Amino acid sequence: MVLFLKNLQRLTTIVKRSKNSDTFRLKEFSQKFLGYRHAEFTESMNFIDSTKDKAIPIYRITTSNGEFLDPLQDPKFSKNEALKMYKTMTLLNSMDKILYDSQRQGRISFYMTSFGEEANHVGSAAALDPNDLVYGQYRETGVLLYRGFSTQQVMHQCYGNEKDIGKGKQMPVHYGSKEINFVTISSPLTTQLPQAVGSAYAFKREKSNKVVCVYFGDGAASEGDAHAAFNFAATLKCPIIFFCRNNGYAISTPTDEQYAGDGIAGKGPGYGLHTIRVDGNDLFAVYNATKEARKLALQNKPVLIEAMTYRVGHHSTSDDSTAYRTADEINEWQEKDNCIKRFYQYLLSNNYWSEEEDKKWIKEARKEVLTAFNNAEKVKKAHPNELFNDVYHELPKHIKKQMDEMNEHLKEYGKNYPLDQHLPK
Amino acid sequence: MTLINKVLTKNLTNLFKCTNGIRNASHFNYVPTTPDPSLGETTKMNLFTSINNAMDITLAKDDSAIIFGEDVGFGGVFRCTVGLRDKYGEDRVFNTPLCEQGIAGFGIGAAVAGATAIAEIQFGDYIFPAFDQIVNEAAKYRYRSGDAFNCGSLTFRATWGAVGHGALYHSQSPEAYFSHTPGLKVVIPRGPVQAKGLLRSCIEDPNPCIFFEPKILYRSAVDEVPVNDYLLPLGKAEVVKEGKDVTLVAWGTQFHVIREVADMVEKDLNVSCEVIDLQSILPWDVETVANSVAKTGRLLISHEAPITSGFGAEIAATIQKECFLNLEAPITRVCGWDTPFPHVYEPFYLPSKWRCYDAIKKMINY
């Protein structure tokens, strides 16, 4: 009996002690290690099998015919707003067709279309404040156009002529403009993500009421810089929206060779990001989600939006996508989920637009693009000296010397170079 | 990597205290700089306190300035940011997650938005994950945007160079990798007086700069450093000692090695050396070096980094072109061997004063 009591006493002490230690450890783990998330011990050995989980649902509010499933969520665009969005999408579409063909004819060196992704550009751009800073990847031309980048500026850039903001230094489609707060695009994928976080941090310190929105594709999300950016944004609490265009392909690589988790949105919670997956071809859903994301970002809660869409066009003019996917697949998407047609239905049902007006506008849009194109083709490129400018804020001695060396060379050998395409000094 | 990193750092810092002066005695002797008296009142600072002082001045002057990196919050593993978080707030001096590409990208973005960004990479050896952000992004930002955007208010600070026992990943001198990148400035000071003035210039310069800090000098180098703010010009070499027979060029710690060698050959061989601290690797001061070589007719370049494609090669090729008619002996490079930086073999790896001494002897007898 005494032995039994003694044992019992020992047992209770052990339980008490372990309870004490459990309380201590759970408190430590929760607060110090897990960002105040509630932690518990478990005696059942369960590995989390994420393949058994349901995918994060896709937020949408209209059907692919453009009918509202939940009319209460209609953002109720005015006629002007709705037409600006529609016109941006269709103008982009016309421009893409013309520039794609002109590349095929060898008139510009390279191009990338946005076919099938127009709604996610415009829906998100419309939900941002014009002062918000945007970083893009390269397939966000709709965001630029919505913000006021003109077709003429697009053409100047693609031609790299003397009127190009970028002074003809980069390949076509690498747009940027200080005036519309769109940071100049660069080719290395995903590098813009941690940069966007840094800008957002600076905005937070300025108390400027501005957010940063950064766009990237599902392939780019595999780069180390995406990991860096998600983690920095969350730990440093930055006013930023990560906008992922998941269009199913990174050049030829389908998403099942890109990731094995629940898409890009599936990564968000792991970093502590507010996360949502939207129907990227539903302009209204994209708009609503971005609008709300902006509010969260302003409270220094970084947000990840994954817009599900489909890359209808080839990756670029250097790619023939039927080498890795069927024409049927492309046609089916275009037919069954065309984001521009979807929005067009909305315009018709609100009596904002008619078939006749549409025909007239499409003609006008083509004309605008062609005029800008012809203008740009006529403008000369800057003098070759421009190649030495802006390496540094100032022109260092050694680079000035190289500029002089080139000019000396051109004096004698100029006839062997395309000087006639460039302005004189 | 972090953990190893931290443990090593701690050990390195501790080892410094006990071995400094013993293991390093044969490596170099530090000779303090007397600053220009016009800069006013001075006080004793070692290299880490002078760097701390430069950042303190920056934070006080410029409200947009932020300092960030791994472990900078509590003062940094080399004590360079001690006291700054308490003085200026945790939104201005803060830790980041352990990710160099993130630190670099974040710094670029902050600079693009107009902030003065001072990013710390804990060891120069760990700057390579950030190589893409530095080379493809920071260096090309202004150029590719036609000057619409730039990250000129960004400065990277990273520890640099041999430390006695840092082996492969706590000893590297990566300046040549960056010297091949138009758009960057690369700067390396030889002591506290230069560190403060050059770091302040890097921070104020409208171009992205990389500032490498010779970590062996953090505690061992002590100067009388002007208390007030001052800038030393970037892209300028300093002729520290004038001479007429041979020009010696080095930077960072190695400067102290060649300075001692100059005394040795003067005494033993009656050879008079002109000793130049290059200070800026990119853009570098061709004129000062060329003028000196035109006078002496001989050039020895010495750096800790491996010889093949090291920055010495660039200097040698340029001076050979500029001073072809003046040269009386082949330009000689005394550098690290073409191997990774070894642990126990460090004394045999480094371009020691004896190797430099021998090279000068051969140049004179050429």
GROMACS .gro file of C-alpha atoms in nm, chain A residues 388 391-402, chain B residues 185 283:
model
   15
  388PHE     CA    1   2.810   5.504  -7.334
  391VAL     CA    2   2.631   5.337  -6.717
  392TYR     CA    3   2.702   5.564  -6.422
  393HIS     CA    4   2.537   5.883  -6.311
  394GLU     CA    5   2.843   6.061  -6.450
  395LEU     CA    6   3.056   5.965  -6.749
  396PRO     CA    7   3.379   5.827  -6.597
  397LYS     CA    8   3.710   5.902  -6.758
  398HIS     CA    9   3.774   5.551  -6.883
  399ILE     CA   10   3.434   5.530  -7.054
  400LYS     CA   11   3.473   5.878  -7.205
  401LYS     CA   12   3.803   5.758  -7.348
  402GLN     CA   13   3.630   5.459  -7.506
  610LYS     CA   14   3.190   5.110  -5.798
  708PRO     CA   15   3.674   5.285  -6.167
   0.00000   0.00000   0.00000
